[in-house]
């Protein structure tokens, strides 16, 4: 008897429906065809044990399982449930009449319980597109899949419950998630707040500008000056995720298996901080079955690279293309996957190997050559993609012990949102531009015009401060954002002056 069940595979952040065809005939062998990997071939033992635990039998006949389309490589253990139910239906042990209306997913334990899968949201979205009535999957993934409202989602605990569902012996409760309510209730629910940071008003101002324009930032300062503390609070002043951004971010984290069982949506902007020992593949994504890397997990949020010069040069260089294209393409012999990677980069570094160059109280023991060598670990092309270079100095005792509470993230975020609204209006006819940081050279010339006094200031800055030519466009973009924060349609001289201040590493004499 031939029976078809349906499962799904995820490639990139998109799902593909897989048809599991089970045929039982005379003989004693067991075959799985359709480019299965080792995990799928081993499913024989898991399926047999799970069926025995449910009081059923594994047929002692020839079983052929075809996974179609047969030219796509199948990986992972999420097909266990669809194969087990297909075998039971083909051998006449359960009712098969409703199997063509549902996707079946889940890894089977030897006792028949269902283990978590990856990519439940992407699978549910594709199931809805293809007209399936519903999806049956492990209970731990149910809320994530139930974000797709027009799909019946049943989160079950073990294969016995799935058999009862197929035979209509028991009514199971459909999982519902009020996506809009959950999104609104948990938006901006951050654990950190700028109100916790005493002093460092100039750094807070720089991060506010970065958030308002989507600019990348590098913080340069001695150990203990508060670089990491400030960076961790950056997501709390970014505009709230829109529902579409939330869904896209959730899909990426779902594919990576990083959604908690109690969650259904990513409602706050992600903050990723990989250690400096991270590999190229871990950062950008990849592997035999390509998985999203840290830059994709930071999509619509912040990627924080602490101690930037300690990262391998090759790791830093692979960042250059995603920073420009805002997506990463991973190519393999038979397929290519695209992962979105639109993130804000915030990096931090010491000014020299000992960490105390330019420190107000402590002496640096590094020679100018050692300082220059340390700074040169970060390449010019990468620095070219970082708009704000901010020097961080230690907080003095008076600021640290001040009783006056600092400005909250909520207050700062309200100003950032107003500036972003101006930019959305400015770029409403552009497909790939949503904030000032994304402007190309043509748009910079068009939208960042300055008066004669501003041109004179820029000319003097380039000559007297030794600023490099690559700083010119960056200064104009940042000045445009500062003007937006002021609600000013024109770039004034004081906006340019503040933007010039944030180009520390472009000064030829910075390292002595």
Coordinates of C-alpha atoms in Angstrom, one line a residue:
X1 CA 0.0 0.0 0.0
X2 CA 1.3 3.5 -0.9
X3 CA 0.7 6.4 1.5
X4 CA 1.8 10.0 1.3
X5 CA 2.5 12.2 4.3
X6 CA 4.0 15.7 4.2
X7 CA 6.8 17.3 6.0
X8 CA 9.1 20.3 5.4
X9 CA 12.7 21.4 4.9
X10 CA 14.2 24.8 5.6
X11 CA 16.8 26.3 3.3
X12 CA 18.0 29.7 4.3
X13 CA 14.9 31.2 5.9
X14 CA 12.5 29.7 3.4
X15 CA 10.8 26.3 3.7
X16 CA 10.2 23.7 1.0
X17 CA 7.4 21.1 1.4
X18 CA 8.8 17.5 1.4
X19 CA 6.5 14.6 0.4
X20 CA 7.1 11.4 2.3
X21 CA 6.0 8.5 0.1
X22 CA 5.8 5.1 2.0
X23 CA 5.2 1.9 0.1
X24 CA 5.0 -1.5 1.9
X25 CA 5.3 -4.7 -0.2
X26 CA 6.5 -8.2 0.2
X27 CA 10.1 -8.6 1.4
X28 CA 12.1 -7.8 4.5
X29 CA 14.3 -4.8 3.6
X30 CA 14.0 -1.1 4.6
X31 CA 15.0 1.6 2.1
X32 CA 15.1 5.4 2.4
X33 CA 15.7 7.3 -0.9
X34 CA 15.7 10.9 -1.9
X35 CA 19.2 12.1 -0.8
X36 CA 18.8 11.5 3.0
X37 CA 21.7 12.3 5.3
X38 CA 22.9 10.0 8.1
X39 CA 20.5 11.4 10.7
X40 CA 17.6 10.4 8.5
X41 CA 19.0 6.9 7.7
X42 CA 19.3 6.3 11.5
X43 CA 15.6 7.1 11.9
X44 CA 14.8 3.4 11.4
X45 CA 15.9 2.7 15.0
X46 CA 14.1 5.7 16.5
X47 CA 10.9 5.0 14.6
X48 CA 10.8 1.3 15.5
X49 CA 11.4 2.0 19.2
X50 CA 8.8 4.8 19.2
X51 CA 6.2 2.5 17.6
X52 CA 6.8 -0.2 20.1
X53 CA 6.4 2.3 23.0
X54 CA 3.0 3.2 21.6
X55 CA 1.9 -0.4 21.5
X56 CA 2.2 -0.8 17.7
X57 CA 4.5 -2.8 15.5
X58 CA 7.1 -2.1 12.8
X59 CA 6.0 -4.1 9.7
X60 CA 8.3 -7.0 8.9
X61 CA 8.0 -6.4 5.1
X62 CA 9.8 -4.4 2.5
X63 CA 9.4 -0.7 3.3
X64 CA 10.5 1.9 0.7
X65 CA 10.4 5.6 1.8
X66 CA 10.9 8.2 -0.9
X67 CA 11.5 11.8 0.1
X68 CA 10.4 14.0 -2.8
X69 CA 11.6 16.1 -4.5
X70 CA 14.4 13.5 -4.7
X71 CA 17.1 15.9 -6.0
X72 CA 17.2 18.1 -2.9
X73 CA 19.4 16.9 -0.1
X74 CA 17.5 16.2 3.2
X75 CA 19.1 16.8 6.5
X76 CA 18.1 16.4 10.1
X77 CA 15.8 14.4 12.2
X78 CA 12.6 16.4 11.9
X79 CA 11.2 13.9 9.3
X80 CA 10.9 11.1 11.9
X81 CA 7.2 11.8 12.7
X82 CA 6.1 12.0 9.1
X83 CA 7.9 8.7 8.3
X84 CA 6.5 6.9 11.3
X85 CA 2.9 7.9 10.6
X86 CA 3.4 7.0 7.0
X87 CA 4.5 3.5 7.9
X88 CA 1.6 3.1 10.3
X89 CA -0.9 4.3 7.6
X90 CA 0.7 2.1 4.8
X91 CA 0.5 -0.9 7.0
X92 CA -3.2 -0.2 7.9
X93 CA -2.6 0.3 11.6
X94 CA -4.0 3.9 11.6
X95 CA -6.5 5.9 9.6
X96 CA -4.9 7.8 6.7
X97 CA -7.8 9.9 5.4
X98 CA -6.7 13.3 6.9
X99 CA -2.9 13.0 6.5
X100 CA -2.8 14.9 3.2
X101 CA -4.2 18.0 5.0
X102 CA -1.5 18.5 7.6
X103 CA 2.3 18.8 7.8
X104 CA 3.9 16.5 10.3
X105 CA 7.2 17.4 11.9
X106 CA 9.2 16.3 14.9
X107 CA 12.1 14.2 16.0
X108 CA 11.2 11.0 17.8
X109 CA 12.8 9.8 21.0
X110 CA 13.0 6.1 21.7
X111 CA 10.1 6.4 24.1
X112 CA 8.0 8.1 21.4
X113 CA 8.1 11.6 22.7
X114 CA 8.6 14.5 20.2
X115 CA 11.7 16.6 20.3
X116 CA 12.0 20.2 19.1
X117 CA 12.6 21.2 15.5
X118 CA 14.1 24.3 13.9
X119 CA 12.4 26.8 11.5
X120 CA 8.8 26.2 12.7
X121 CA 7.7 29.7 11.7
X122 CA 9.2 29.5 8.2
X123 CA 7.5 26.1 7.8
X124 CA 4.1 27.4 9.0
X125 CA 4.2 30.4 6.6
X126 CA 5.0 28.0 3.7
X127 CA 2.2 25.6 4.8
X128 CA -0.3 28.4 4.7
X129 CA 0.9 29.5 1.3
X130 CA 0.4 26.0 -0.1
X131 CA -3.1 25.6 1.3
X132 CA -2.5 23.0 4.0
X133 CA -5.2 23.0 6.7
X134 CA -2.7 22.7 9.6
X135 CA 0.5 21.5 11.1
X136 CA 1.3 18.9 13.8
X137 CA 4.6 19.4 15.5
X138 CA 6.2 19.2 19.0
X139 CA 4.5 21.2 21.7
X140 CA 7.7 23.2 22.4
X141 CA 7.5 24.7 18.9
X142 CA 3.7 25.2 18.8
X143 CA 3.5 28.9 19.8
X144 CA 6.1 29.8 17.3
X145 CA 4.2 28.2 14.4
X146 CA 0.8 29.6 15.7
X147 CA 1.9 33.2 14.8
X148 CA 0.5 32.2 11.4
X149 CA -3.1 32.8 12.3
X150 CA -4.9 31.1 9.4
X151 CA -3.3 27.7 10.1
X152 CA -4.5 25.0 12.5
X153 CA -1.5 24.4 14.8
X154 CA -1.4 21.3 17.2
X155 CA 1.4 21.0 19.6
X156 CA 1.6 17.4 20.7
X157 CA 3.9 15.6 23.2
X158 CA 4.4 12.1 21.8
X159 CA 3.6 9.8 18.9
X160 CA 0.6 8.3 20.8
X161 CA -1.1 11.7 20.7
X162 CA -0.4 12.0 17.0
X163 CA -1.9 8.6 16.4
X164 CA -5.0 9.6 18.4
X165 CA -5.2 12.8 16.3
X166 CA -5.0 10.8 13.0
X167 CA -7.6 8.3 14.2
X168 CA -9.8 11.1 15.5
X169 CA -10.0 9.2 18.8
X170 CA -9.4 12.4 20.8
X171 CA -9.9 16.1 20.3
X172 CA -6.8 18.2 20.8
X173 CA -6.8 21.9 21.6
X174 CA -5.6 24.1 18.7
X175 CA -2.9 26.5 19.7
X176 CA -3.8 30.2 19.3
X177 CA -1.5 33.2 19.6
X178 CA -2.8 36.8 19.5
X179 CA 0.2 38.1 17.5
X180 CA -0.7 41.7 17.7
X181 CA -1.4 41.7 21.5
X182 CA 1.8 39.7 22.2
X183 CA 3.8 42.1 20.0
X184 CA 2.4 45.2 21.7
X185 CA 2.7 43.8 25.2
X186 CA 6.4 42.9 24.9
X187 CA 7.7 45.6 22.6
X188 CA 10.6 47.6 24.2
X189 CA 10.8 45.3 27.2
X190 CA 14.5 45.8 27.7
X191 CA 16.4 44.9 30.8
X192 CA 18.9 47.7 30.4
X193 CA 18.4 51.5 30.4
X194 CA 20.6 54.5 29.8
X195 CA 19.3 55.9 33.2
X196 CA 21.7 53.4 34.8
X197 CA 24.8 55.1 33.3
X198 CA 26.2 58.0 35.3
X199 CA 28.1 60.6 33.3
X200 CA 29.4 59.9 29.8
X201 CA 26.9 62.5 28.3
X202 CA 29.0 63.0 25.2
X203 CA 29.0 59.2 24.5
X204 CA 25.3 59.0 25.0
X205 CA 24.9 61.8 22.6
X206 CA 27.0 60.0 20.0
X207 CA 24.9 56.8 20.5
X208 CA 21.7 58.8 20.2
X209 CA 22.9 60.1 16.8
X210 CA 24.0 56.6 15.7
X211 CA 20.5 55.2 16.6
X212 CA 18.7 58.1 14.9
X213 CA 20.5 57.6 11.6
X214 CA 21.4 53.9 11.7
X215 CA 25.1 54.7 11.8
X216 CA 27.9 52.3 12.7
X217 CA 30.0 53.3 15.7
X218 CA 33.4 52.5 17.2
X219 CA 34.2 53.4 20.8
X220 CA 37.9 54.0 21.7
X221 CA 38.9 54.2 25.3
X222 CA 40.8 52.7 28.2
X223 CA 39.6 49.6 30.2
X224 CA 36.8 50.3 32.6
X225 CA 35.6 53.5 30.9
X226 CA 32.1 52.0 30.2
X227 CA 32.3 51.1 26.5
X228 CA 30.6 47.7 26.9
X229 CA 28.0 49.1 29.3
X230 CA 27.0 51.8 26.9
X231 CA 27.0 49.5 23.9
X232 CA 24.6 47.0 25.6
X233 CA 22.1 49.8 26.1
X234 CA 22.0 50.9 22.4
X235 CA 19.1 48.6 21.4
X236 CA 16.9 50.3 24.1
X237 CA 17.0 53.6 22.3
X238 CA 16.4 52.2 18.8
X239 CA 12.9 52.6 17.3
X240 CA 10.6 49.6 18.2
X241 CA 10.4 46.7 15.8
X242 CA 7.6 46.9 13.3
X243 CA 5.5 43.7 13.0
X244 CA 7.0 42.8 9.7
X245 CA 10.5 43.3 11.1
X246 CA 9.6 41.2 14.1
X247 CA 8.4 38.3 11.8
X248 CA 11.5 38.5 9.7
X249 CA 13.8 38.5 12.8
X250 CA 11.8 35.7 14.3
X251 CA 12.2 33.5 11.2
X252 CA 16.0 33.8 11.4
X253 CA 16.2 32.9 15.1
X254 CA 13.7 30.1 14.5
X255 CA 15.9 28.6 11.7
X256 CA 18.9 28.8 14.1
X257 CA 16.8 27.1 16.9
X258 CA 17.1 30.1 19.3
X259 CA 13.4 30.8 20.0
X260 CA 12.3 29.9 23.6
X261 CA 9.4 27.6 24.1
X262 CA 7.5 30.4 25.9
X263 CA 8.0 32.8 23.0
X264 CA 6.2 33.2 19.7
X265 CA 7.7 36.4 18.4
X266 CA 10.9 38.4 18.7
X267 CA 9.5 41.7 20.0
X268 CA 12.8 43.5 20.9
X269 CA 15.8 44.2 18.7
X270 CA 18.5 41.5 18.9
X271 CA 21.9 42.3 20.5
X272 CA 24.6 39.9 19.5
X273 CA 28.1 40.1 21.0
X274 CA 30.3 37.2 19.7
X275 CA 33.6 36.6 21.4
X276 CA 36.8 37.6 19.5
X277 CA 37.7 34.0 18.9
X278 CA 34.7 33.6 16.6
X279 CA 35.4 32.0 13.2
X280 CA 34.5 33.4 9.8
X281 CA 31.7 30.8 9.3
X282 CA 30.2 31.5 12.8
X283 CA 30.1 35.2 12.0
X284 CA 28.7 35.2 8.5
X285 CA 26.9 31.8 8.5
X286 CA 27.6 28.7 6.5
X287 CA 28.4 25.0 7.1
X288 CA 27.3 21.9 5.1
X289 CA 23.7 22.8 5.7
X290 CA 24.1 26.6 5.8
X291 CA 22.9 28.2 9.0
X292 CA 22.6 31.9 9.9
X293 CA 25.7 33.5 11.5
X294 CA 26.0 36.2 14.1
X295 CA 25.5 39.0 11.5
X296 CA 22.1 37.5 10.5
X297 CA 21.1 36.9 14.1
X298 CA 21.7 40.6 14.6
X299 CA 19.4 41.5 11.7
X300 CA 17.2 44.5 12.6
X301 CA 19.4 44.9 15.7
X302 CA 22.9 45.5 16.9
X303 CA 26.1 43.5 16.4
X304 CA 28.7 44.4 19.1
X305 CA 32.3 43.5 18.5
X306 CA 34.2 44.1 21.8
X307 CA 38.0 44.4 21.6
X308 CA 37.9 44.8 17.8
X309 CA 41.7 44.5 17.1
X310 CA 41.7 41.1 18.8
X311 CA 39.4 39.6 16.1
X312 CA 41.2 37.7 13.3
X313 CA 41.8 39.9 10.3
X314 CA 39.9 37.5 8.0
X315 CA 36.9 37.7 10.3
X316 CA 36.8 41.5 10.2
X317 CA 37.2 41.6 6.4
X318 CA 34.2 39.4 5.8
X319 CA 32.1 42.1 7.4
X320 CA 32.7 44.6 4.6
X321 CA 30.3 43.2 2.0
X322 CA 27.4 42.6 4.4
X323 CA 27.8 46.1 5.8
X324 CA 27.3 47.5 2.3
X325 CA 24.8 45.0 0.8
X326 CA 22.8 44.3 4.1
X327 CA 22.5 40.6 3.2
X328 CA 24.8 37.7 3.0
X329 CA 24.8 35.1 0.2
X330 CA 26.1 31.6 1.0
X331 CA 26.8 29.5 -2.1
X332 CA 27.1 25.7 -2.3
X333 CA 27.5 23.4 -5.3
X334 CA 23.8 22.7 -5.7
X335 CA 22.1 25.7 -4.1
X336 CA 22.5 29.2 -2.8
X337 CA 20.8 30.7 0.3
X338 CA 20.4 34.4 1.2
X339 CA 20.3 35.6 4.8
X340 CA 19.3 39.2 5.6
X341 CA 22.0 41.1 7.6
X342 CA 20.8 44.6 8.1
X343 CA 22.4 45.5 11.4
X344 CA 24.0 48.3 13.2
X345 CA 27.7 47.6 14.0
X346 CA 29.1 48.9 17.3
X347 CA 32.7 48.1 18.0
X348 CA 34.9 48.9 20.9
X349 CA 38.7 48.9 21.3
X350 CA 41.5 50.1 23.5
X351 CA 43.6 53.0 22.1
X352 CA 46.8 51.0 22.4
X353 CA 48.1 47.6 23.7
X354 CA 48.3 48.7 27.3
X355 CA 45.0 50.5 27.1
X356 CA 46.1 53.9 28.5
X357 CA 47.1 56.0 25.5
X358 CA 45.5 59.5 26.0
X359 CA 44.4 58.6 29.5
X360 CA 44.0 61.7 31.7
X361 CA 45.6 60.0 34.8
X362 CA 47.6 57.0 33.8
X363 CA 50.7 56.9 31.6
X364 CA 50.9 54.8 28.5
X365 CA 53.9 52.5 28.3
X366 CA 53.5 51.8 24.5
X367 CA 55.8 53.4 21.9
X368 CA 54.2 55.3 19.0
X369 CA 55.2 52.3 16.7
X370 CA 53.3 49.9 19.0
X371 CA 50.3 52.1 19.1
X372 CA 50.2 52.5 15.3
X373 CA 50.7 48.7 14.8
X374 CA 47.8 48.0 17.2
X375 CA 45.5 50.4 15.5
X376 CA 46.4 49.1 12.0
X377 CA 44.9 45.7 12.9
X378 CA 41.6 47.3 11.9
X379 CA 41.8 47.9 8.2
X380 CA 41.0 51.2 6.5
X381 CA 38.2 49.7 4.3
X382 CA 36.4 48.5 7.5
X383 CA 36.8 51.9 9.2
X384 CA 35.5 53.4 6.1
X385 CA 32.2 51.8 6.8
X386 CA 32.0 53.1 10.4
X387 CA 30.5 56.6 10.6
X388 CA 31.2 57.7 14.2
X389 CA 34.6 57.3 15.9
X390 CA 34.0 58.2 19.6
X391 CA 36.7 58.6 22.2
X392 CA 35.6 57.4 25.7
X393 CA 37.2 58.8 28.8
X394 CA 36.8 57.4 32.3
X395 CA 34.0 58.8 34.5
X396 CA 35.3 60.9 37.4
X397 CA 34.2 60.4 41.0
X398 CA 31.8 63.4 41.1
X399 CA 29.8 62.1 38.1
X400 CA 29.8 58.5 39.3
X401 CA 28.3 59.5 42.7
X402 CA 25.9 62.1 41.5
X403 CA 22.4 61.7 42.9
X404 CA 20.7 63.1 39.9
X405 CA 19.2 60.3 37.7
X406 CA 20.4 60.2 34.2
X407 CA 18.1 60.5 31.2
X408 CA 16.1 57.4 30.5
X409 CA 16.2 55.3 27.3
X410 CA 12.5 56.0 26.8
X411 CA 13.2 59.8 26.6
X412 CA 16.1 59.3 24.2
X413 CA 14.1 56.9 22.1
X414 CA 11.3 59.4 21.6
X415 CA 13.8 61.8 20.0
X416 CA 15.3 59.0 17.9
X417 CA 11.8 58.0 16.6
X418 CA 11.0 61.5 15.6
X419 CA 14.3 61.7 13.6
X420 CA 13.6 58.3 12.0
X421 CA 10.1 59.4 10.9
X422 CA 11.7 62.4 9.1
X423 CA 14.0 59.9 7.3
X424 CA 11.2 57.5 6.4
X425 CA 9.4 60.4 4.8
X426 CA 12.6 61.5 3.0
X427 CA 13.2 58.0 1.6
X428 CA 9.6 56.9 1.0
X429 CA 10.2 56.4 -2.7
X430 CA 13.4 54.4 -2.2
X431 CA 13.3 50.6 -2.0
X432 CA 16.6 50.1 -0.1
X433 CA 17.0 53.3 1.8
X434 CA 15.3 53.8 5.2
X435 CA 17.8 55.9 7.1
X436 CA 20.6 58.3 6.6
X437 CA 23.4 55.7 7.0
X438 CA 22.1 53.9 3.9
X439 CA 22.5 56.9 1.6
X440 CA 24.7 56.4 -1.5
X441 CA 27.0 59.1 -2.8
X442 CA 24.4 60.4 -5.2
X443 CA 21.9 60.8 -2.4
X444 CA 24.5 62.4 -0.1
X445 CA 25.1 65.1 -2.8
X446 CA 21.4 65.6 -3.2
X447 CA 20.2 65.7 0.4
X448 CA 23.2 66.9 2.3
X449 CA 23.9 70.3 0.8
X450 CA 25.7 72.8 3.0
X451 CA 26.1 76.6 2.8
X452 CA 29.3 78.5 2.1
X453 CA 30.2 78.7 5.8
X454 CA 29.8 74.9 6.1
X455 CA 32.0 74.3 3.0
X456 CA 34.7 76.5 4.6
X457 CA 34.5 74.5 7.9
X458 CA 34.8 71.2 6.0
X459 CA 37.8 72.5 4.0
X460 CA 39.5 73.6 7.2
X461 CA 38.8 70.4 9.0
X462 CA 40.2 68.3 6.1
X463 CA 43.4 70.4 6.1
X464 CA 44.1 71.3 9.7
X465 CA 42.9 68.1 11.4
X466 CA 44.4 65.8 8.8
X467 CA 41.1 64.1 8.0
X468 CA 41.1 61.6 5.2
X469 CA 39.1 62.0 2.0
X470 CA 36.9 59.1 2.9
X471 CA 35.6 61.0 6.0
X472 CA 33.9 63.6 3.8
X473 CA 30.7 61.6 3.0
X474 CA 30.5 60.2 6.5
X475 CA 30.6 63.6 8.0
X476 CA 27.8 64.8 5.8
X477 CA 25.6 61.8 6.6
X478 CA 26.1 62.2 10.4
X479 CA 25.5 66.0 10.1
X480 CA 22.2 65.2 8.3
X481 CA 21.2 63.0 11.2
X482 CA 22.1 65.6 13.8
X483 CA 20.0 68.1 11.9
X484 CA 17.1 65.6 11.9
X485 CA 17.4 65.3 15.7
X486 CA 17.1 69.1 15.8
X487 CA 14.1 68.9 13.5
X488 CA 16.0 71.1 11.0
X489 CA 15.6 70.6 7.3
X490 CA 18.9 72.3 6.6
X491 CA 22.4 71.3 7.7
X492 CA 23.8 74.1 9.8
X493 CA 27.5 74.9 10.6
X494 CA 27.1 73.5 14.2
X495 CA 25.7 70.3 12.9
X496 CA 28.8 69.9 10.7
X497 CA 31.1 70.8 13.6
X498 CA 29.7 68.1 15.8
X499 CA 29.9 65.5 13.0
X500 CA 33.6 66.4 12.4
X501 CA 34.2 65.8 16.1
X502 CA 33.2 62.1 15.6
X503 CA 36.0 61.2 13.2
X504 CA 38.9 60.5 15.7
X505 CA 40.5 57.7 13.8
X506 CA 40.7 59.7 10.5
X507 CA 43.1 62.1 12.1
X508 CA 46.5 61.4 10.7
X509 CA 48.2 62.4 14.0
X510 CA 45.8 60.5 16.3
X511 CA 48.4 57.9 17.2
X512 CA 51.2 60.4 17.8

